Amino acid sequence: MGMSSLKLLKYVLFFFNLLFWFSGCCILGFGIYLLTHNNVGALFHSLPSLTLGNVLVIVGSIIMVVAFLGCMGSIKENKCLLMSLRKSVADGLTDSIQRYHSDNSTKAAWDTIQSFLQCCGINGTRDWTTVIPASCPSDPQVKGCYEKGIMWFESNFLYIGIITICVCVIQVLGMSFALTLNCQIDKTSQSLGL
């Protein structure tokens, strides 16, 4: 890879992490809004502190921290920060493998990923300590989902970029329309003397 490709990769990684950081900020802000207005009840009656606002604050905070590590690691080319980002992803995947047999939504997610990518576990079949799921391919030398996921991302990078740009353009247009409408409402209010 040439120096220009590495620079491009550095800034693309920074941009995506910055996008996730902004998403985390929005989720955190919406969670705080729900907490302050307190009009949304608990998700589970047995856990009264588990409100939608609390969940959004926690999720938003985690996304912000992980995205911040990715942003700083990519822009400063700091291997430690980048590896801590990779380690947090690997730890999350390892935790979800351990919950495979006890949580139906985790089981469904892993089965879908393994069937779609034709992979097994994070690094291969050795990640499944008990029973290898039926969604794993029967080949004992099958690759792990982490490596297959990176390969899938790299092979579909152009399409993912196009979709991301389209979503950003749509959001910018939506904000522009909202600001235009807001200005029109202000002008109408001023002309009516309200």
Coordinates of N, CA and C in Angstrom, one line a residue:
M1 N 0.8 -1.2 0.0 CA 0.0 0.0 0.0 C 0.9 1.2 0.0
G2 N 0.6 2.2 -0.9 CA 1.4 3.4 -1.0 C 1.0 4.4 0.2
M3 N 1.8 5.4 0.3 CA 1.6 6.4 1.3 C 0.3 7.1 1.2
S4 N -0.1 7.4 -0.1 CA -1.4 8.1 -0.3 C -2.6 7.2 0.1
S5 N -2.4 5.9 -0.1 CA -3.5 4.9 0.3 C -3.6 4.9 1.8
L6 N -2.5 4.9 2.5 CA -2.5 4.8 3.9 C -3.1 6.1 4.5
K7 N -2.8 7.3 3.9 CA -3.3 8.5 4.3 C -4.8 8.5 4.1
L8 N -5.3 8.0 2.9 CA -6.7 7.9 2.7 C -7.4 7.0 3.7
L9 N -6.8 5.9 4.0 CA -7.4 5.0 5.0 C -7.4 5.6 6.3
K10 N -6.4 6.4 6.7 CA -6.4 7.1 8.0 C -7.5 8.0 8.1
Y11 N -7.7 8.8 7.1 CA -8.8 9.8 7.1 C -10.2 9.2 7.0
V12 N -10.3 8.1 6.2 CA -11.6 7.4 6.2 C -12.0 6.8 7.5
L13 N -11.0 6.2 8.2 CA -11.2 5.6 9.5 C -11.6 6.8 10.5
F14 N -10.9 7.9 10.4 CA -11.2 9.0 11.3 C -12.6 9.5 11.0
F15 N -13.0 9.6 9.7 CA -14.3 10.1 9.4 C -15.4 9.2 9.9
F16 N -15.3 7.9 9.7 CA -16.3 6.9 10.2 C -16.4 6.9 11.7
N17 N -15.2 7.0 12.4 CA -15.3 7.1 13.9 C -15.9 8.4 14.3
L18 N -15.6 9.5 13.6 CA -16.2 10.8 14.0 C -17.7 10.7 13.8
L19 N -18.2 10.0 12.7 CA -19.6 9.8 12.4 C -20.2 9.0 13.6
F20 N -19.6 8.0 14.0 CA -20.1 7.2 15.2 C -20.1 8.0 16.4
W21 N -19.0 8.9 16.6 CA -19.0 9.7 17.8 C -20.2 10.7 17.8
F22 N -20.5 11.3 16.7 CA -21.7 12.2 16.6 C -22.9 11.4 16.9
S23 N -23.0 10.2 16.3 CA -24.2 9.3 16.6 C -24.3 9.1 18.1
G24 N -23.2 8.7 18.7 CA -23.2 8.5 20.2 C -23.6 9.8 20.9
C25 N -23.2 10.9 20.5 CA -23.6 12.2 21.1 C -25.1 12.4 21.0
C26 N -25.7 12.1 19.8 CA -27.1 12.2 19.6 C -27.9 11.2 20.5
I27 N -27.4 10.0 20.6 CA -28.1 9.0 21.4 C -28.0 9.4 22.9
L28 N -26.8 9.9 23.3 CA -26.7 10.3 24.7 C -27.6 11.5 25.0
G29 N -27.6 12.5 24.0 CA -28.5 13.7 24.2 C -30.0 13.3 24.3
F30 N -30.4 12.4 23.4 CA -31.8 11.9 23.5 C -32.1 11.2 24.8
G31 N -31.1 10.4 25.3 CA -31.3 9.7 26.5 C -31.4 10.7 27.7
I32 N -30.6 11.8 27.7 CA -30.7 12.8 28.7 C -32.0 13.5 28.6
Y33 N -32.5 13.8 27.4 CA -33.8 14.4 27.2 C -34.9 13.6 27.8
L34 N -34.8 12.3 27.6 CA -35.9 11.4 28.1 C -35.8 11.3 29.6
L35 N -34.5 11.4 30.2 CA -34.4 11.3 31.6 C -35.0 12.6 32.3
T36 N -34.7 13.8 31.7 CA -35.2 15.0 32.3 C -36.7 15.2 32.1
H37 N -37.3 14.7 31.1 CA -38.7 14.9 30.9 C -39.5 13.8 31.6
N38 N -38.8 12.6 31.8 CA -39.3 11.6 32.6 C -40.7 11.1 32.3
N39 N -41.1 11.1 31.0 CA -42.4 10.7 30.6 C -42.5 9.3 30.0
V40 N -41.3 8.6 30.0 CA -41.2 7.3 29.5 C -41.0 6.4 30.7
G41 N -41.8 5.4 30.9 CA -41.7 4.5 32.0 C -40.6 3.5 31.9
A42 N -40.5 2.6 32.8 CA -39.5 1.5 32.9 C -39.7 0.5 31.8
L43 N -38.7 -0.1 31.2 CA -38.8 -1.1 30.2 C -39.3 -2.4 30.9
F44 N -38.8 -2.7 32.1 CA -39.2 -3.9 32.8 C -39.7 -3.5 34.2
H45 N -40.8 -4.0 34.6 CA -41.3 -3.6 35.9 C -40.5 -4.2 37.0
S46 N -39.8 -5.3 36.8 CA -38.9 -5.9 37.8 C -37.6 -5.1 38.0
L47 N -37.3 -4.3 37.0 CA -36.1 -3.4 37.0 C -36.5 -2.0 36.8
P48 N -37.0 -1.3 37.8 CA -37.5 0.1 37.6 C -36.5 1.1 37.2
S49 N -35.2 0.8 37.4 CA -34.2 1.8 37.0 C -33.8 1.6 35.6
L50 N -34.2 0.6 34.9 CA -33.9 0.3 33.5 C -34.9 1.0 32.6
T51 N -34.8 2.3 32.5 CA -35.7 3.1 31.7 C -35.1 3.3 30.3
L52 N -35.8 3.7 29.3 CA -35.3 3.9 28.0 C -34.2 5.0 28.0
G53 N -34.4 6.0 28.9 CA -33.5 7.1 29.0 C -32.1 6.6 29.5
N54 N -32.2 5.8 30.6 CA -30.9 5.2 31.1 C -30.2 4.3 30.1
V55 N -30.9 3.5 29.4 CA -30.3 2.6 28.4 C -29.7 3.5 27.3
L56 N -30.3 4.5 26.8 CA -29.8 5.4 25.8 C -28.5 6.2 26.3
V57 N -28.5 6.6 27.5 CA -27.4 7.3 28.1 C -26.2 6.3 28.1
I58 N -26.4 5.1 28.6 CA -25.3 4.1 28.6 C -24.8 3.8 27.3
V59 N -25.7 3.4 26.3 CA -25.3 3.1 25.0 C -24.6 4.2 24.3
G60 N -25.1 5.4 24.4 CA -24.5 6.6 23.8 C -23.1 6.9 24.4
S61 N -23.0 6.7 25.7 CA -21.7 6.9 26.3 C -20.6 5.9 25.8
I62 N -21.0 4.7 25.7 CA -20.1 3.6 25.2 C -19.7 3.9 23.8
I63 N -20.7 4.2 22.9 CA -20.4 4.5 21.5 C -19.4 5.7 21.4
M64 N -19.7 6.7 22.3 CA -18.8 7.9 22.2 C -17.4 7.6 22.6
V65 N -17.2 6.8 23.7 CA -15.8 6.4 24.1 C -15.1 5.6 23.1
V66 N -15.8 4.6 22.6 CA -15.1 3.7 21.6 C -14.8 4.5 20.3
A67 N -15.7 5.3 19.8 CA -15.5 6.1 18.6 C -14.4 7.2 18.9
F68 N -14.3 7.7 20.1 CA -13.2 8.7 20.4 C -11.9 8.0 20.3
L69 N -11.8 6.7 20.9 CA -10.5 6.0 20.8 C -10.2 5.7 19.3
G70 N -11.2 5.4 18.5 CA -10.9 5.2 17.1 C -10.5 6.4 16.4
C71 N -11.1 7.6 16.7 CA -10.7 8.9 16.1 C -9.3 9.2 16.4
M72 N -9.0 9.2 17.7 CA -7.7 9.6 18.1 C -6.6 8.7 17.7
G73 N -6.9 7.4 17.7 CA -6.0 6.4 17.2 C -5.7 6.5 15.8
S74 N -6.7 6.8 15.0 CA -6.4 6.9 13.5 C -5.7 8.2 13.2
I75 N -6.1 9.3 13.7 CA -5.6 10.6 13.3 C -4.1 10.8 13.9
K76 N -3.9 10.2 15.1 CA -2.5 10.3 15.7 C -1.7 9.1 15.3
E77 N -2.3 8.2 14.6 CA -1.6 6.9 14.2 C -1.0 6.3 15.4
N78 N -1.8 6.2 16.4 CA -1.4 5.6 17.7 C -1.9 4.2 17.7
K79 N -0.9 3.2 17.7 CA -1.3 1.8 17.7 C -2.0 1.4 19.0
C80 N -1.6 1.9 20.1 CA -2.2 1.6 21.4 C -3.7 1.9 21.4
L81 N -4.1 3.1 20.9 CA -5.5 3.4 20.9 C -6.3 2.6 19.9
L82 N -5.6 2.3 18.7 CA -6.3 1.5 17.7 C -6.5 0.1 18.2
M83 N -5.5 -0.5 18.9 CA -5.6 -1.8 19.4 C -6.6 -1.9 20.6
S84 N -6.7 -0.8 21.4 CA -7.8 -0.8 22.4 C -9.1 -0.8 21.8
L85 N -9.3 -0.2 20.6 CA -10.6 -0.2 19.9 C -10.8 -1.7 19.4
R86 N -9.8 -2.3 18.9 CA -9.9 -3.7 18.4 C -10.2 -4.6 19.5
K87 N -9.5 -4.4 20.7 CA -9.7 -5.2 21.9 C -11.1 -5.1 22.4
S88 N -11.7 -3.9 22.4 CA -13.1 -3.7 22.9 C -14.1 -4.4 22.0
V89 N -13.8 -4.4 20.7 CA -14.7 -5.2 19.7 C -14.5 -6.7 20.0
A90 N -13.3 -7.2 20.1 CA -13.1 -8.6 20.4 C -13.7 -9.0 21.7
D91 N -13.5 -8.2 22.7 CA -14.1 -8.5 24.0 C -15.7 -8.6 23.9
G92 N -16.3 -7.7 23.2 CA -17.7 -7.7 23.0 C -18.2 -9.0 22.3
L93 N -17.4 -9.4 21.3 CA -17.8 -10.6 20.5 C -17.6 -11.8 21.4
T94 N -16.5 -11.9 22.2 CA -16.3 -13.0 23.1 C -17.4 -13.1 24.1
D95 N -17.8 -12.0 24.7 CA -18.9 -12.0 25.6 C -20.2 -12.5 25.0
S96 N -20.5 -12.1 23.7 CA -21.7 -12.5 23.1 C -21.7 -14.0 22.8
I97 N -20.5 -14.6 22.5 CA -20.4 -16.0 22.2 C -20.7 -16.8 23.5
Q98 N -20.3 -16.3 24.7 CA -20.6 -16.9 25.9 C -22.1 -16.9 26.3
R99 N -22.8 -15.9 25.7 CA -24.2 -15.8 26.0 C -25.1 -16.5 24.9
Y100 N -24.4 -17.2 24.0 CA -25.1 -17.8 22.8 C -26.2 -18.7 23.2
H101 N -26.0 -19.6 24.2 CA -27.0 -20.6 24.5 C -28.0 -20.1 25.5
S102 N -27.8 -18.9 26.2 CA -28.7 -18.4 27.2 C -29.6 -17.3 26.6
D103 N -29.2 -16.6 25.5 CA -29.9 -15.5 25.0 C -30.4 -15.7 23.6
N104 N -31.7 -15.7 23.4 CA -32.2 -16.0 22.0 C -31.8 -15.0 21.0
S105 N -31.8 -13.7 21.4 CA -31.5 -12.7 20.4 C -30.0 -12.8 20.0
T106 N -29.1 -13.1 20.9 CA -27.7 -13.3 20.6 C -27.5 -14.6 19.7
K107 N -28.3 -15.6 20.0 CA -28.2 -16.8 19.2 C -28.6 -16.6 17.8
A108 N -29.7 -15.8 17.6 CA -30.2 -15.5 16.3 C -29.2 -14.6 15.5
A109 N -28.6 -13.7 16.2 CA -27.6 -12.8 15.6 C -26.4 -13.6 15.1
W110 N -25.9 -14.5 16.0 CA -24.7 -15.3 15.6 C -25.1 -16.2 14.4
D111 N -26.2 -16.8 14.5 CA -26.7 -17.8 13.4 C -26.8 -17.0 12.1
T112 N -27.3 -15.8 12.1 CA -27.5 -15.1 10.9 C -26.1 -14.7 10.3
I113 N -25.2 -14.2 11.2 CA -23.9 -13.8 10.7 C -23.1 -15.0 10.2
Q114 N -23.1 -16.1 10.9 CA -22.4 -17.3 10.5 C -22.9 -17.8 9.2
S115 N -24.2 -17.8 9.0 CA -24.8 -18.3 7.8 C -24.5 -17.4 6.6
F116 N -24.6 -16.1 6.8 CA -24.3 -15.1 5.8 C -22.9 -15.1 5.3
L117 N -22.0 -15.0 6.3 CA -20.5 -14.9 5.9 C -19.9 -16.3 5.7
Q118 N -20.6 -17.4 6.0 CA -20.0 -18.7 6.0 C -18.7 -18.8 6.8
C119 N -18.9 -18.4 8.1 CA -17.8 -18.4 9.1 C -18.3 -19.1 10.3
C120 N -17.3 -19.2 11.3 CA -17.7 -19.8 12.6 C -16.9 -19.2 13.7
G121 N -17.6 -18.7 14.7 CA -17.0 -18.0 15.8 C -16.3 -16.7 15.5
I122 N -15.4 -16.3 16.4 CA -14.7 -15.1 16.1 C -13.5 -15.4 15.2
N123 N -12.7 -16.4 15.7 CA -11.5 -16.8 15.0 C -11.5 -18.2 14.4
G124 N -12.6 -18.8 14.5 CA -12.8 -20.2 14.0 C -13.6 -21.1 15.0
T125 N -13.6 -22.3 14.7 CA -14.5 -23.3 15.5 C -14.0 -23.4 16.9
R126 N -12.7 -23.1 17.2 CA -12.2 -23.2 18.6 C -12.8 -22.2 19.5
D127 N -13.5 -21.2 19.1 CA -14.2 -20.3 19.9 C -15.4 -20.9 20.6
W128 N -16.0 -21.9 20.0 CA -17.1 -22.6 20.6 C -16.6 -23.7 21.5
T129 N -16.7 -23.4 22.8 CA -16.1 -24.3 23.8 C -17.0 -25.5 24.0
T130 N -18.3 -25.4 23.9 CA -19.2 -26.5 24.1 C -19.6 -27.2 22.8
V131 N -20.7 -26.8 22.3 CA -21.2 -27.4 21.0 C -21.1 -26.4 19.9
I132 N -20.6 -26.8 18.8 CA -20.5 -25.9 17.6 C -21.9 -25.8 17.0
P133 N -22.4 -24.5 16.9 CA -23.7 -24.3 16.3 C -23.9 -24.9 14.9
A134 N -25.2 -25.2 14.6 CA -25.5 -25.8 13.3 C -25.3 -24.8 12.2
S135 N -25.3 -23.5 12.6 CA -25.1 -22.4 11.6 C -23.6 -22.3 11.1
C136 N -22.7 -23.0 11.8 CA -21.3 -23.0 11.3 C -21.2 -24.0 10.1
P137 N -20.4 -23.6 9.1 CA -20.1 -24.5 8.0 C -19.4 -25.8 8.6
S138 N -19.6 -26.9 7.9 CA -19.0 -28.2 8.3 C -17.5 -28.3 8.1
D139 N -16.9 -27.4 7.4 CA -15.5 -27.5 7.1 C -14.7 -27.2 8.4
P140 N -13.8 -28.0 8.9 CA -13.1 -27.8 10.1 C -12.1 -26.6 10.0
Q141 N -11.7 -26.3 8.8 CA -10.7 -25.2 8.6 C -11.4 -23.8 8.2
V142 N -12.7 -23.7 8.6 CA -13.4 -22.5 8.3 C -12.8 -21.3 9.0
K143 N -12.9 -20.2 8.4 CA -12.3 -18.9 9.0 C -13.3 -18.4 10.0
G144 N -12.8 -17.5 10.8 CA -13.6 -16.9 11.8 C -14.4 -15.7 11.3
C145 N -15.4 -15.3 12.0 CA -16.3 -14.2 11.5 C -15.6 -12.9 11.5
Y146 N -14.6 -12.7 12.4 CA -13.9 -11.4 12.5 C -13.2 -11.2 11.2
E147 N -12.4 -12.2 10.8 CA -11.6 -12.1 9.5 C -12.6 -12.0 8.3
K148 N -13.6 -12.8 8.3 CA -14.5 -12.8 7.2 C -15.3 -11.5 7.1
G149 N -15.6 -10.9 8.2 CA -16.3 -9.6 8.3 C -15.4 -8.5 7.7
I150 N -14.2 -8.5 8.0 CA -13.2 -7.5 7.5 C -13.1 -7.7 6.0
M151 N -13.0 -9.0 5.5 CA -12.9 -9.3 4.1 C -14.2 -8.8 3.4
W152 N -15.4 -9.0 4.0 CA -16.7 -8.6 3.4 C -16.7 -7.1 3.3
F153 N -16.3 -6.4 4.4 CA -16.3 -4.9 4.4 C -15.3 -4.4 3.3
E154 N -14.2 -5.0 3.2 CA -13.2 -4.5 2.2 C -13.7 -4.7 0.8
S155 N -14.4 -5.8 0.5 CA -14.9 -6.1 -0.8 C -16.2 -5.3 -1.1
N156 N -16.9 -4.8 -0.1 CA -18.1 -4.0 -0.3 C -17.9 -2.5 0.1
F157 N -16.6 -2.1 0.2 CA -16.3 -0.8 0.7 C -16.9 0.3 -0.2
L158 N -16.9 0.2 -1.5 CA -17.5 1.2 -2.4 C -19.0 1.3 -2.1
Y159 N -19.7 0.2 -2.0 CA -21.1 0.3 -1.8 C -21.5 0.9 -0.4
I160 N -20.7 0.5 0.6 CA -20.9 1.0 1.9 C -20.7 2.5 1.9
G161 N -19.6 3.0 1.2 CA -19.3 4.4 1.1 C -20.4 5.2 0.4
I162 N -21.0 4.6 -0.7 CA -22.1 5.2 -1.4 C -23.3 5.4 -0.5
I163 N -23.6 4.3 0.2 CA -24.8 4.3 1.0 C -24.6 5.3 2.2
T164 N -23.4 5.4 2.8 CA -23.1 6.3 3.8 C -23.2 7.8 3.3
I165 N -22.7 8.0 2.2 CA -22.8 9.4 1.6 C -24.2 9.7 1.3
C166 N -25.0 8.8 0.8 CA -26.4 9.1 0.5 C -27.2 9.4 1.7
V167 N -26.9 8.6 2.8 CA -27.6 8.9 4.1 C -27.2 10.3 4.6
C168 N -25.9 10.6 4.5 CA -25.5 11.9 5.0 C -26.1 13.0 4.2
V169 N -26.2 12.9 2.8 CA -26.8 13.9 2.0 C -28.3 14.0 2.4
I170 N -29.0 12.9 2.6 CA -30.4 13.0 3.0 C -30.6 13.7 4.3
Q171 N -29.7 13.4 5.2 CA -29.8 14.1 6.5 C -29.5 15.6 6.4
V172 N -28.5 16.0 5.6 CA -28.2 17.4 5.4 C -29.4 18.1 4.7
L173 N -30.0 17.4 3.7 CA -31.2 18.0 3.1 C -32.3 18.2 4.1
G174 N -32.5 17.1 4.9 CA -33.6 17.2 6.0 C -33.3 18.4 6.9
M175 N -32.1 18.6 7.3 CA -31.7 19.7 8.2 C -32.0 21.0 7.5
S176 N -31.6 21.1 6.2 CA -31.8 22.3 5.5 C -33.3 22.6 5.3
F177 N -34.1 21.6 5.0 CA -35.5 21.9 4.9 C -36.1 22.3 6.3
A178 N -35.6 21.7 7.4 CA -36.1 22.1 8.7 C -35.7 23.5 9.0
L179 N -34.5 23.9 8.7 CA -34.0 25.3 9.0 C -34.8 26.3 8.1
T180 N -35.1 25.9 6.8 CA -35.8 26.8 6.0 C -37.3 27.0 6.5
L181 N -37.9 25.9 6.9 CA -39.2 25.9 7.5 C -39.2 26.8 8.8
N182 N -38.2 26.6 9.6 CA -38.1 27.4 10.8 C -38.0 28.9 10.5
C183 N -37.2 29.2 9.5 CA -37.0 30.7 9.1 C -38.4 31.2 8.6
Q184 N -39.1 30.4 7.8 CA -40.4 30.8 7.3 C -41.4 31.0 8.4
I185 N -41.4 30.2 9.4 CA -42.3 30.3 10.6 C -41.9 31.6 11.3
D186 N -40.6 31.9 11.5 CA -40.2 33.1 12.2 C -40.7 34.3 11.4
K187 N -40.5 34.3 10.1 CA -40.9 35.5 9.3 C -42.4 35.7 9.3
T188 N -43.2 34.6 9.3 CA -44.6 34.7 9.3 C -45.1 35.2 10.7
S189 N -44.4 34.7 11.8 CA -44.8 35.2 13.1 C -44.5 36.7 13.3
Q190 N -43.4 37.1 12.7 CA -43.0 38.6 12.8 C -43.9 39.4 12.0
S191 N -44.3 38.9 10.8 CA -45.3 39.7 10.0 C -46.6 39.8 10.6
L192 N -47.0 38.8 11.4 CA -48.3 38.8 12.0 C -48.3 39.5 13.4
G193 N -47.1 39.8 13.8 CA -46.9 40.5 15.1 C -47.0 39.6 16.3
L194 N -46.7 38.3 16.1 CA -46.9 37.3 17.2 C -45.6 37.2 18.0

